Coordinates of C-alpha atoms in Angstrom, one line a residue:
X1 CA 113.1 147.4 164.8
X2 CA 111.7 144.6 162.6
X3 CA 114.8 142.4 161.4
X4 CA 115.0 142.0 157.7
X5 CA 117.5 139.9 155.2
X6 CA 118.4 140.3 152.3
X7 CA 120.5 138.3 149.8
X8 CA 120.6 140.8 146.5
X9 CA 122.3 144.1 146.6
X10 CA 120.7 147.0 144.7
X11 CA 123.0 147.0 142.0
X12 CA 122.3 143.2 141.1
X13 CA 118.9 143.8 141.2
X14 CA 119.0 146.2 138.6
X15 CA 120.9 144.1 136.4
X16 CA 118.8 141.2 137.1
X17 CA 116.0 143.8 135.9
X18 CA 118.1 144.7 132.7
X19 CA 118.7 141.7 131.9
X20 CA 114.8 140.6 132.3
X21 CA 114.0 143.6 130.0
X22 CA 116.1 142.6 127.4
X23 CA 115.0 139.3 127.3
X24 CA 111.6 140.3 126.8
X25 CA 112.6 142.5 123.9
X26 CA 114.7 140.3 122.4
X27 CA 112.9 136.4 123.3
X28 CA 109.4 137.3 124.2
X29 CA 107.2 134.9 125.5
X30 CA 104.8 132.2 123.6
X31 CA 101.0 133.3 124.1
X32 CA 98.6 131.4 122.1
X33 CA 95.8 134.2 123.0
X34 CA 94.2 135.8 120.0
X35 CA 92.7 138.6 121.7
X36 CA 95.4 139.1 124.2
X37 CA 98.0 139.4 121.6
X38 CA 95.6 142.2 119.3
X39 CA 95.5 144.1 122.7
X40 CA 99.7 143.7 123.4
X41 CA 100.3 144.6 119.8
X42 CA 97.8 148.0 120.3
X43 CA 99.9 148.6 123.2
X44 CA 102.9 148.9 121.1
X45 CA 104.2 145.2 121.6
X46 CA 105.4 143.1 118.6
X47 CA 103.7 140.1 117.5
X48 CA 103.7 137.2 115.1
X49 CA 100.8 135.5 114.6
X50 CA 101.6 132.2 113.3
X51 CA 103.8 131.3 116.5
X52 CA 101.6 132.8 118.6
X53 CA 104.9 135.2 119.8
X54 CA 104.7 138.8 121.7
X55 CA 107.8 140.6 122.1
X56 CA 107.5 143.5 124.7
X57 CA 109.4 146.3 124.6
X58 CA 110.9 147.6 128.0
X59 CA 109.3 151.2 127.8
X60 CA 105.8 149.1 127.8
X61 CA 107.4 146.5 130.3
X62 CA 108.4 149.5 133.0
X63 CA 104.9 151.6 131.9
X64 CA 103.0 148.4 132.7
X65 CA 105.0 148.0 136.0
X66 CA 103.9 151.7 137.1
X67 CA 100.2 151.1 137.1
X68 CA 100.1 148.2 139.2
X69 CA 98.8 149.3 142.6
X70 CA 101.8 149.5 145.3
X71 CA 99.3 147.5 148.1
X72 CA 96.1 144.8 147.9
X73 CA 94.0 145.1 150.7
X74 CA 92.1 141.7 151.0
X75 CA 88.7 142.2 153.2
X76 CA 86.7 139.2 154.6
X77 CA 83.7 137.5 153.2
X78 CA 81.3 139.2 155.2
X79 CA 83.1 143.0 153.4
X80 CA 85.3 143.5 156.7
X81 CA 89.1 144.6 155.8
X82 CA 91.2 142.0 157.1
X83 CA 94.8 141.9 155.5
X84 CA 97.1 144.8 154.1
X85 CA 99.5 143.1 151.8
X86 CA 101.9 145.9 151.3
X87 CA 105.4 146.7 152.5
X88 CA 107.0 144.0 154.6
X89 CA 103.6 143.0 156.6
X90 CA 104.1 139.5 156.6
X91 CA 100.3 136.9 156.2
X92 CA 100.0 133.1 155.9
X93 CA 97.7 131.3 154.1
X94 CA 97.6 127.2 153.0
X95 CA 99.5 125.9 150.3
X96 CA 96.9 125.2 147.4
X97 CA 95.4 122.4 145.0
X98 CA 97.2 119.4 146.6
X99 CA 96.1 116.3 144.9
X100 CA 96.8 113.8 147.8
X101 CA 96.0 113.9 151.1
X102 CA 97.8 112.3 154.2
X103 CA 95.8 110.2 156.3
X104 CA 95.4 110.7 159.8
X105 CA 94.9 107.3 160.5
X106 CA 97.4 105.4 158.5
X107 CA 99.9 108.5 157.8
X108 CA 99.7 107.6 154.5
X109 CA 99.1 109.7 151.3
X110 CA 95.8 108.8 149.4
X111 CA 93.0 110.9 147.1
X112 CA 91.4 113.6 148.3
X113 CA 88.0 113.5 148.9
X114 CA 85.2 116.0 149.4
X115 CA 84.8 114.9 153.1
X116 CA 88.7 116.0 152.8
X117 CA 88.0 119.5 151.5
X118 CA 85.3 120.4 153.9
X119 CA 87.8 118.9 156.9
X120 CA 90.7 121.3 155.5
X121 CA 88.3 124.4 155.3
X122 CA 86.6 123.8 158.7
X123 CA 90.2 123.4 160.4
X124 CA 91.5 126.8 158.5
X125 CA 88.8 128.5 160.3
X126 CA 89.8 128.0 163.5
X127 CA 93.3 128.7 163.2
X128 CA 93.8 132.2 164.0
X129 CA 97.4 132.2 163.1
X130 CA 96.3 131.3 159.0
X131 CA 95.2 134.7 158.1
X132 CA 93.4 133.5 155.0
X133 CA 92.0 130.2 153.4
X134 CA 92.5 128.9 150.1
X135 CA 91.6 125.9 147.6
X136 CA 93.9 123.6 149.5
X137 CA 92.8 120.2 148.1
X138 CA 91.5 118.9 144.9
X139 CA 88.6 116.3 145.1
X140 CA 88.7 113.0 143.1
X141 CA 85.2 112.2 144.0
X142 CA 83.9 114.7 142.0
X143 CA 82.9 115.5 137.8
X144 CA 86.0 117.2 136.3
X145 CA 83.8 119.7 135.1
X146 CA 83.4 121.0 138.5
X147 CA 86.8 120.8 140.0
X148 CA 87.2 124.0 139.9
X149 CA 84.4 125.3 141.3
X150 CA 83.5 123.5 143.8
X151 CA 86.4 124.0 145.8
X152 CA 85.6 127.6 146.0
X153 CA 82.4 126.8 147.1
X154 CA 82.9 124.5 149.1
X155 CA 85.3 127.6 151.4
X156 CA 82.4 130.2 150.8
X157 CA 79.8 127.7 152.5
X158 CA 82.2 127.1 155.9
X159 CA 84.5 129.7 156.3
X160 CA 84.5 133.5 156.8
X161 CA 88.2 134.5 155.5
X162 CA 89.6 135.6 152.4
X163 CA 90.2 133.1 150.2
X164 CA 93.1 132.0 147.6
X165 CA 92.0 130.4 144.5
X166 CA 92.4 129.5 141.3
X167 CA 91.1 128.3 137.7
X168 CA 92.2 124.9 135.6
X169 CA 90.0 125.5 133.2
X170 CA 88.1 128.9 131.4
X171 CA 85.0 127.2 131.5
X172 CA 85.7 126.8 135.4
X173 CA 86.9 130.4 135.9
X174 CA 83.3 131.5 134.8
X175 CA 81.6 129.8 137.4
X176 CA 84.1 130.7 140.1
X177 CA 83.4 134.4 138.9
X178 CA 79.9 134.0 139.0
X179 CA 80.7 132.5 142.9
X180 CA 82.4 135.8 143.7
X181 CA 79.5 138.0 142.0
X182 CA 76.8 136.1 144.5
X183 CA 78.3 136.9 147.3
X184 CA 79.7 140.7 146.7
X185 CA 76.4 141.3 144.3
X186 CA 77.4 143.6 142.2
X187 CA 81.2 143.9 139.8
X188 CA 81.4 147.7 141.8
X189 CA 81.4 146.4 145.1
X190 CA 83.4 143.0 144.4
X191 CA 85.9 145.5 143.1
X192 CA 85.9 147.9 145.7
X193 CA 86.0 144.4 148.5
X194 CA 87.5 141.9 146.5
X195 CA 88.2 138.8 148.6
X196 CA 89.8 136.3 146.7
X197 CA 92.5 135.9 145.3
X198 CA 93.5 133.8 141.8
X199 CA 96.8 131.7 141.1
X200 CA 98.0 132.5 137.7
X201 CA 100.7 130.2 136.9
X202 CA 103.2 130.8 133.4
X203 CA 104.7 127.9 132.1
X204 CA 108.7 127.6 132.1
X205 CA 110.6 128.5 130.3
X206 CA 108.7 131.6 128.6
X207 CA 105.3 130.5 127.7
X208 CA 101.2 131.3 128.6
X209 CA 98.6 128.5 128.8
X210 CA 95.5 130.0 127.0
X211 CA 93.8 128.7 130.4
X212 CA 96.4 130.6 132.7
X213 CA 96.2 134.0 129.8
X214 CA 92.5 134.1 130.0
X215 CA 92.3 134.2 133.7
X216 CA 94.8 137.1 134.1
X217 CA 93.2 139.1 131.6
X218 CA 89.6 138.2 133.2
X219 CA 90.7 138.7 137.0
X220 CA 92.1 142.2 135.7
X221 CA 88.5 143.5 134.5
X222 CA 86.4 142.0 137.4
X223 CA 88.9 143.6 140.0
X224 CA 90.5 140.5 141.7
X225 CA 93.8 140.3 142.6
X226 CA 96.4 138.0 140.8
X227 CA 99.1 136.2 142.4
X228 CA 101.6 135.4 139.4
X229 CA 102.6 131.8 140.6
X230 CA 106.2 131.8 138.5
X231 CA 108.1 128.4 138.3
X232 CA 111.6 128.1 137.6
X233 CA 112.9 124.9 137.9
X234 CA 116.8 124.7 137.9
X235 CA 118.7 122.3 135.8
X236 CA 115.5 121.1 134.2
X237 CA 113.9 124.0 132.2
X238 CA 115.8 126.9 134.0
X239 CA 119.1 127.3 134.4
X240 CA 121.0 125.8 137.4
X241 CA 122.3 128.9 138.5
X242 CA 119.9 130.6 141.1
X243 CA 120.7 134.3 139.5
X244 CA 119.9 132.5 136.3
X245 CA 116.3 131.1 137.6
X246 CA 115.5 135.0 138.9
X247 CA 116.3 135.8 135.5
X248 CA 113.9 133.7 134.2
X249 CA 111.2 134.3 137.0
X250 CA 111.6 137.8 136.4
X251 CA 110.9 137.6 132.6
X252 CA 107.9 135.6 133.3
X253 CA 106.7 138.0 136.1
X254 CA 107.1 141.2 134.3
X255 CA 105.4 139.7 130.7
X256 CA 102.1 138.6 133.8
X257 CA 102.0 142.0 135.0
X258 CA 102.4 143.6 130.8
X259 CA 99.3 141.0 130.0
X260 CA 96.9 142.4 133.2
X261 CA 98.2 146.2 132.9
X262 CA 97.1 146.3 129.1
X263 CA 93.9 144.8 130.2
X264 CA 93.2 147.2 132.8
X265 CA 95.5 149.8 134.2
X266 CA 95.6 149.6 137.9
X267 CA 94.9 145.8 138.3
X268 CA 95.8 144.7 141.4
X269 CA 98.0 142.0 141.2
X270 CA 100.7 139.9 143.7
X271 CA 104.8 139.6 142.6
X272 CA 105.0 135.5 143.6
X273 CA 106.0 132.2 142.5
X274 CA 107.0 129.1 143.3
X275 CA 110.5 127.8 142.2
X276 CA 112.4 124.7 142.6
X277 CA 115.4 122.7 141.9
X278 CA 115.7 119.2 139.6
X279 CA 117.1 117.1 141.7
X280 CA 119.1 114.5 139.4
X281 CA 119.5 111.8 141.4
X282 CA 116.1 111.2 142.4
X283 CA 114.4 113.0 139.1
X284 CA 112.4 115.2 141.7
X285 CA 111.0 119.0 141.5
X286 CA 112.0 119.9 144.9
X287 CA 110.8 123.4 146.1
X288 CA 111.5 123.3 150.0
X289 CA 115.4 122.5 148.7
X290 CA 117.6 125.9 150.1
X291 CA 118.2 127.1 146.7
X292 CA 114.4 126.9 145.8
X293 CA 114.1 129.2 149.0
X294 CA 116.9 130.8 147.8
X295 CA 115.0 132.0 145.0
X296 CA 112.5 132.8 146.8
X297 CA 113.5 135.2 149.0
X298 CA 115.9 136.6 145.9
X299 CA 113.1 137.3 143.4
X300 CA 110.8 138.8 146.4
X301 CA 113.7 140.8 146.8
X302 CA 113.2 141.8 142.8
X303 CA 109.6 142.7 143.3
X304 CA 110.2 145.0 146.5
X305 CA 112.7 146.4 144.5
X306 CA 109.8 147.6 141.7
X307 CA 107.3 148.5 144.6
X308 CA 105.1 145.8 144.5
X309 CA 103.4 143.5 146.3
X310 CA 104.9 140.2 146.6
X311 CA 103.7 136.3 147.6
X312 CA 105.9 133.2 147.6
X313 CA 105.1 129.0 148.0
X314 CA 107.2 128.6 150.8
X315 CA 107.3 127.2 154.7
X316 CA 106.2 123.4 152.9
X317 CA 108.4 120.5 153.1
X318 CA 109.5 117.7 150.7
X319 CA 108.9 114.9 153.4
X320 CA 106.1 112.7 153.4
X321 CA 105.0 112.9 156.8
X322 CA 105.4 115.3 159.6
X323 CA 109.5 114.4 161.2
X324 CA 112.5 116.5 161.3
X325 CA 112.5 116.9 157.8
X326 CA 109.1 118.3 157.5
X327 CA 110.1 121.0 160.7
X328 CA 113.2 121.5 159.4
X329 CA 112.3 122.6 156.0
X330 CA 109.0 124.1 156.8
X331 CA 110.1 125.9 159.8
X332 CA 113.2 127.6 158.3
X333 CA 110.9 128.8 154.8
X334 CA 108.8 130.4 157.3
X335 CA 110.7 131.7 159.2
X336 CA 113.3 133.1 155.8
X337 CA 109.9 134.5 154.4
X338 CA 109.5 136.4 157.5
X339 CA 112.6 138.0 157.7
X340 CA 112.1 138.6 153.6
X341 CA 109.1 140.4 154.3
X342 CA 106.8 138.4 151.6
X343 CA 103.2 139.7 151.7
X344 CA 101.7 136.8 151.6
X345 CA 103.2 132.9 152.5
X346 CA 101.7 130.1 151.0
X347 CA 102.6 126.4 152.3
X348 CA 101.6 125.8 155.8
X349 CA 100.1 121.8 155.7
X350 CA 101.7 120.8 152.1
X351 CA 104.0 118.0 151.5
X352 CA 105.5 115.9 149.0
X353 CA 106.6 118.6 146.3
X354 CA 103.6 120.5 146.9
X355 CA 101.4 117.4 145.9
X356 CA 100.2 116.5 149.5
X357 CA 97.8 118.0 152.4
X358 CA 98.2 117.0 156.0
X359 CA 95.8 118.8 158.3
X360 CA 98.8 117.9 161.5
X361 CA 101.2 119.4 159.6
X362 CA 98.5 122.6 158.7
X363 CA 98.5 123.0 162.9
X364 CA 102.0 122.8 163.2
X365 CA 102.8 125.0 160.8
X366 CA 100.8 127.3 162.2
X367 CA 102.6 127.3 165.3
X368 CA 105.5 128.0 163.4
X369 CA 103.9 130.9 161.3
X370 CA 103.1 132.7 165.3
X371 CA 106.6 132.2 165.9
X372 CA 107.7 134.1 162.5
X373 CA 105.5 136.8 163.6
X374 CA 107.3 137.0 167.2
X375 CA 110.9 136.5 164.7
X376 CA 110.0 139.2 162.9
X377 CA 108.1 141.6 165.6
X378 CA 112.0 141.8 166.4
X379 CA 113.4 143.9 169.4
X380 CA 112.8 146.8 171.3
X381 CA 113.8 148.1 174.9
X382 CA 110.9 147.1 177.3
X383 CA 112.0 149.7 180.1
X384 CA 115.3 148.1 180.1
X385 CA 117.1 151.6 180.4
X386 CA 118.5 152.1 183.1
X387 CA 119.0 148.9 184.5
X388 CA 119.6 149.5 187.8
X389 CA 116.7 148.8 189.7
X390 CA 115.8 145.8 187.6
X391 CA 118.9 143.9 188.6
X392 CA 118.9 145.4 192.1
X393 CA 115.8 143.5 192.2
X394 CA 117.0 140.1 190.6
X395 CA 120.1 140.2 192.9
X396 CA 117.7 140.9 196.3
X397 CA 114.7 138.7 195.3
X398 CA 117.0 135.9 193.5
X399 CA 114.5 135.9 190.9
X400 CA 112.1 137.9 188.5
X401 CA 109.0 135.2 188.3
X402 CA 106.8 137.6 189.9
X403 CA 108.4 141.2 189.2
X404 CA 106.1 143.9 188.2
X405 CA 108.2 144.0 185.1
X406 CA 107.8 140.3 184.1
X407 CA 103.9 140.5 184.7
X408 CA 103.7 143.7 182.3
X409 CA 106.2 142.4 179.5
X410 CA 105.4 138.4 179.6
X411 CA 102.7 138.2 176.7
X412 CA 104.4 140.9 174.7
X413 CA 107.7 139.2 174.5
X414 CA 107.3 135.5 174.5
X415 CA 105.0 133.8 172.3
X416 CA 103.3 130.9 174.2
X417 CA 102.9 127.8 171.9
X418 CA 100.1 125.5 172.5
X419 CA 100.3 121.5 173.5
X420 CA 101.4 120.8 169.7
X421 CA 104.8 122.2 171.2
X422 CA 106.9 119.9 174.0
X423 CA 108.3 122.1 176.6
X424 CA 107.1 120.0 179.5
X425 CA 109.6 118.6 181.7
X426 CA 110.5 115.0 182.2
X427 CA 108.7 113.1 184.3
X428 CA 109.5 109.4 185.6
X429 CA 109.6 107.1 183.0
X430 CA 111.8 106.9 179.7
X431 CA 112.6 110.3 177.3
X432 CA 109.7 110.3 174.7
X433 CA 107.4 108.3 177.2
X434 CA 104.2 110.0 176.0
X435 CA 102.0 111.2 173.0
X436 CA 104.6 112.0 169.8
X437 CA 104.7 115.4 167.7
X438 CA 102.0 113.4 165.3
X439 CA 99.5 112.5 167.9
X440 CA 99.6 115.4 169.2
X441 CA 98.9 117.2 166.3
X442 CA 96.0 114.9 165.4
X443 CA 94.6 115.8 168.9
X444 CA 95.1 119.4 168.2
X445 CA 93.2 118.6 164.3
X446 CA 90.1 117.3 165.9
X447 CA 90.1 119.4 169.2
X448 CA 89.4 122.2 166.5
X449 CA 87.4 120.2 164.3
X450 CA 84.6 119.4 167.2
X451 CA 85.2 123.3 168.1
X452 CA 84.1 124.4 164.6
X453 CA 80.8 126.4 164.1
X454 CA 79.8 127.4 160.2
X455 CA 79.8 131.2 160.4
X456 CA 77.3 132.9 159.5
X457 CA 78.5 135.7 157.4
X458 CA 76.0 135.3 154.2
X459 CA 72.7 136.6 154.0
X460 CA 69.7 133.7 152.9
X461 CA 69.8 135.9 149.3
X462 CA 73.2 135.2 149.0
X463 CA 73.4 131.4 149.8
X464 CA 70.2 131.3 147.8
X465 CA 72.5 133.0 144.9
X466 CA 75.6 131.2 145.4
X467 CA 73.8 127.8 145.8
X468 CA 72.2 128.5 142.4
X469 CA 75.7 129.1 140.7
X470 CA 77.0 125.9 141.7
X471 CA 73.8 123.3 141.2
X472 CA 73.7 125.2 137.6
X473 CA 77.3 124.1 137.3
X474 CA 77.2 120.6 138.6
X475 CA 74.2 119.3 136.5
X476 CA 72.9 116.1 137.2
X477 CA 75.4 115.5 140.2
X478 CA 74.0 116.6 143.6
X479 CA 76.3 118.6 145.8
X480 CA 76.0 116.6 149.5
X481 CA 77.1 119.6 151.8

């Protein structure tokens, strides 16, 4: 039976969802979007044009809600299926667009650099227990006018997964869809494969970037899944109360899914977010705080409620290096979004208010993320009935190591961690008297790192194609990988 928690009843979820409608009716939501907001007032939504305001009634709201596809199936870069987000299946993926990286040498934060990004993307690939890469890290040695763009290229030139992506700019969007169009060759098939997915982000409390409006309503006609990356933050532009932020989240969700159903009906699209708490001492967003997790598992709670498919930032730590803060706060998220059943987890390698990459972190977290999947695999009788014989055994032999029913159930019950995990025994010599959790996880970075082998999943036409896109793009400055 697969173990599952739960923090809303059915009853508060629906007025949660009342309350959301209502809002929407009654508040709406800035969009400054002029031909979003002719399209939400032909869909029977009402507008006013000098404050750039849509008010959206709930019999649009719940009509919008219906279309959206109950499941996003993600397939690889080469057009193999590889994830069903749907149900409670649980996948991991990186947290995305950190703007600092930790050093491995000095464990201190600094800029991200391209070497950075291709170090990040390489390391992804060889972890088998991060189902899917994503735009991780944002280069500062690179134009601005590329920022976007090359970080999605820079993933489609050394890895084989689906990716998870995203747009700061319109201007970048078009050349990211131009990316995905290179590779899947036709709007048909990149529909009928689509293996990205885009961060769409609204702005608390109640508004739409033009950037973040364009992007939906764009990913919605070429097919790509959306991930609706909703941001309460409590005390600061939300309220404090964590029924009050899924209030809010929900609003913000719902007038997402309204803006890429009026699009195109039958967009797919991901229920997801990524709240936090102001924390008034310290004047910090923190989002690995419990009540931002909290929230989390609360509004994923709100979108299983409506059917859909849901995401959530979460397993990431506030810390600034990898110590018991970082396992503590990583380790339960992941292990909460488990038992939540969220479709798709990102946060594995973040730190620092979801600022900060650490590649050691990115393998330990993935350790933890095999151990949510063993969590959540929960229990079932392994020829455990009767028990008889088994014990008649244990009480003749004095032990089990080598019973035919420890050889046959070993590997299906216990996960086995890898050398990032102590579980030797002491030895001579003082407690700790070795390599620490962060050397060993800088062992485990590079031991994958000299491992990695650039897949080769793309055909010369479409590295011919894609390389085209992003040299177009970039101008005078010369991509070095």
């Amino acid at each position: 039976m697969r173990p599952r928690l739960r923090f809303l009843s059915d009853e508060l979820i629906r007025r949660i969802l009342d309350e959301a409608y209502k809002l929407l009716e009654t508040k709406g939501v800035t969009l400054p979007h002029e031909a979003l907001l002719s399209r939400l007032a032909d869909a029977g939504c009402r507008i006013d044009a000098a404050s750039k305001r849509v008010w959206m009634p709930r019999e649009v709201v719940e009509a919008a809600v219906r279309t959206v596809p109950r499941r996003v199936e993600l397939w690889n870069i080469a057009g193999e299926s590889c994830c069903d987000l749907s149900g409670d299946k649980t996948h991991f993926t990186p947290g995305s667009a950190a703007i600092k990286m930790l050093d491995s040498n000095t464990c201190r934060m600094r800029p991200v650099s391209t070497q950075d990004m291709l170090r990040c993307a390489k390391l992804v690939e060889q972890l088998d227990a991060i189902d899917y890469t994503s735009t991780s890290v944002v280069p500062n040695d690179v134009p601005k006018h590329i920022g976007d763009s090359i970080r999605l290229y820079a993933l489609l030139k050394t890895s084989s997964k689906a990716i998870v992506t995203g747009a700061f700019t319109i201007d970048g969007f078009e050349v990211m869809a131009r990316m995905l169009l290179a590779v899947r060759g036709t709007r048909e098939a990149l529909r009928e494969k689509p293996f990205a997915i885009f961060s769409c982000c609204p702005t608390s409390p109640l508004k739409w970037s033009v950037t973040t409006a364009d992007n939906t309503a764009r990913c919605a006609e070429l097919g790509v899944p959306v991930e609706f990356i909703t941001m309460p933050l409590a005390g600061l532009v939300s309220p404090i109360s964590v029924v009050g932020c899924v209030i809010q989240h929900t609003v913000e969700t719902l007038s997402g899914i309204v803006i890429s159903q009026t699009m195109c009906p039958g967009a797919p699209i991901l229920y997801g977010g990524s709240p936090g708490i102001f924390d008034m001492r310290t004047m910090a967003a923190s989002i690995s705080a419990v009540e931002a997790q909290l929230m989390d598992c609360a509004y994923i709670e709100v979108g299983k409620y409506l059917g859909l498919p849901t995401q959530a930032y979460i397993g990431m730590s506030d810390s600034k290096t990898l110590d018991a803060q970082a396992g503590f706060e990583s380790g339960g998220g992941l292990y909460l979004a488990g038992l939540a059943g969220v479709n798709s987890v990102s946060g594995p390698g973040m730190h620092y208010f979801e600022s900060c990459m650490s590649l050691e972190k990115l393998v330990f977290d993935a350790e933890i993320c095999n151990m949510t999947r063993r969590l959540v695999a929960g229990l079932e009788p392994r020829e455990d009935f009767p028990a008889d014989a088994l014990f008649d055994e244990l009480l003749r032999e004095k032990t089990l190591l080598m019973a035919d029913h420890t050889l046959k159930y070993f590997h299906q019950e216990h996960y086995i961690p890898g050398p990032l995990i102590d579980r030797t025994q002491l030895q001579e010599g003082p407690a700790g008297d070795g390599p620490d959790l962060v050397q060993r996880a800088r062992d485990e970075v590079n031991r994958h790192l000299a491992q990695y082998e650039a897949p080769e999943v793309l055909s010369a036409e479409q590295r011919r194609d894609l390389e085209g896109v992003m040299n177009a793009a970039a101008g005078d400055f010369k991509i070095g990988f």
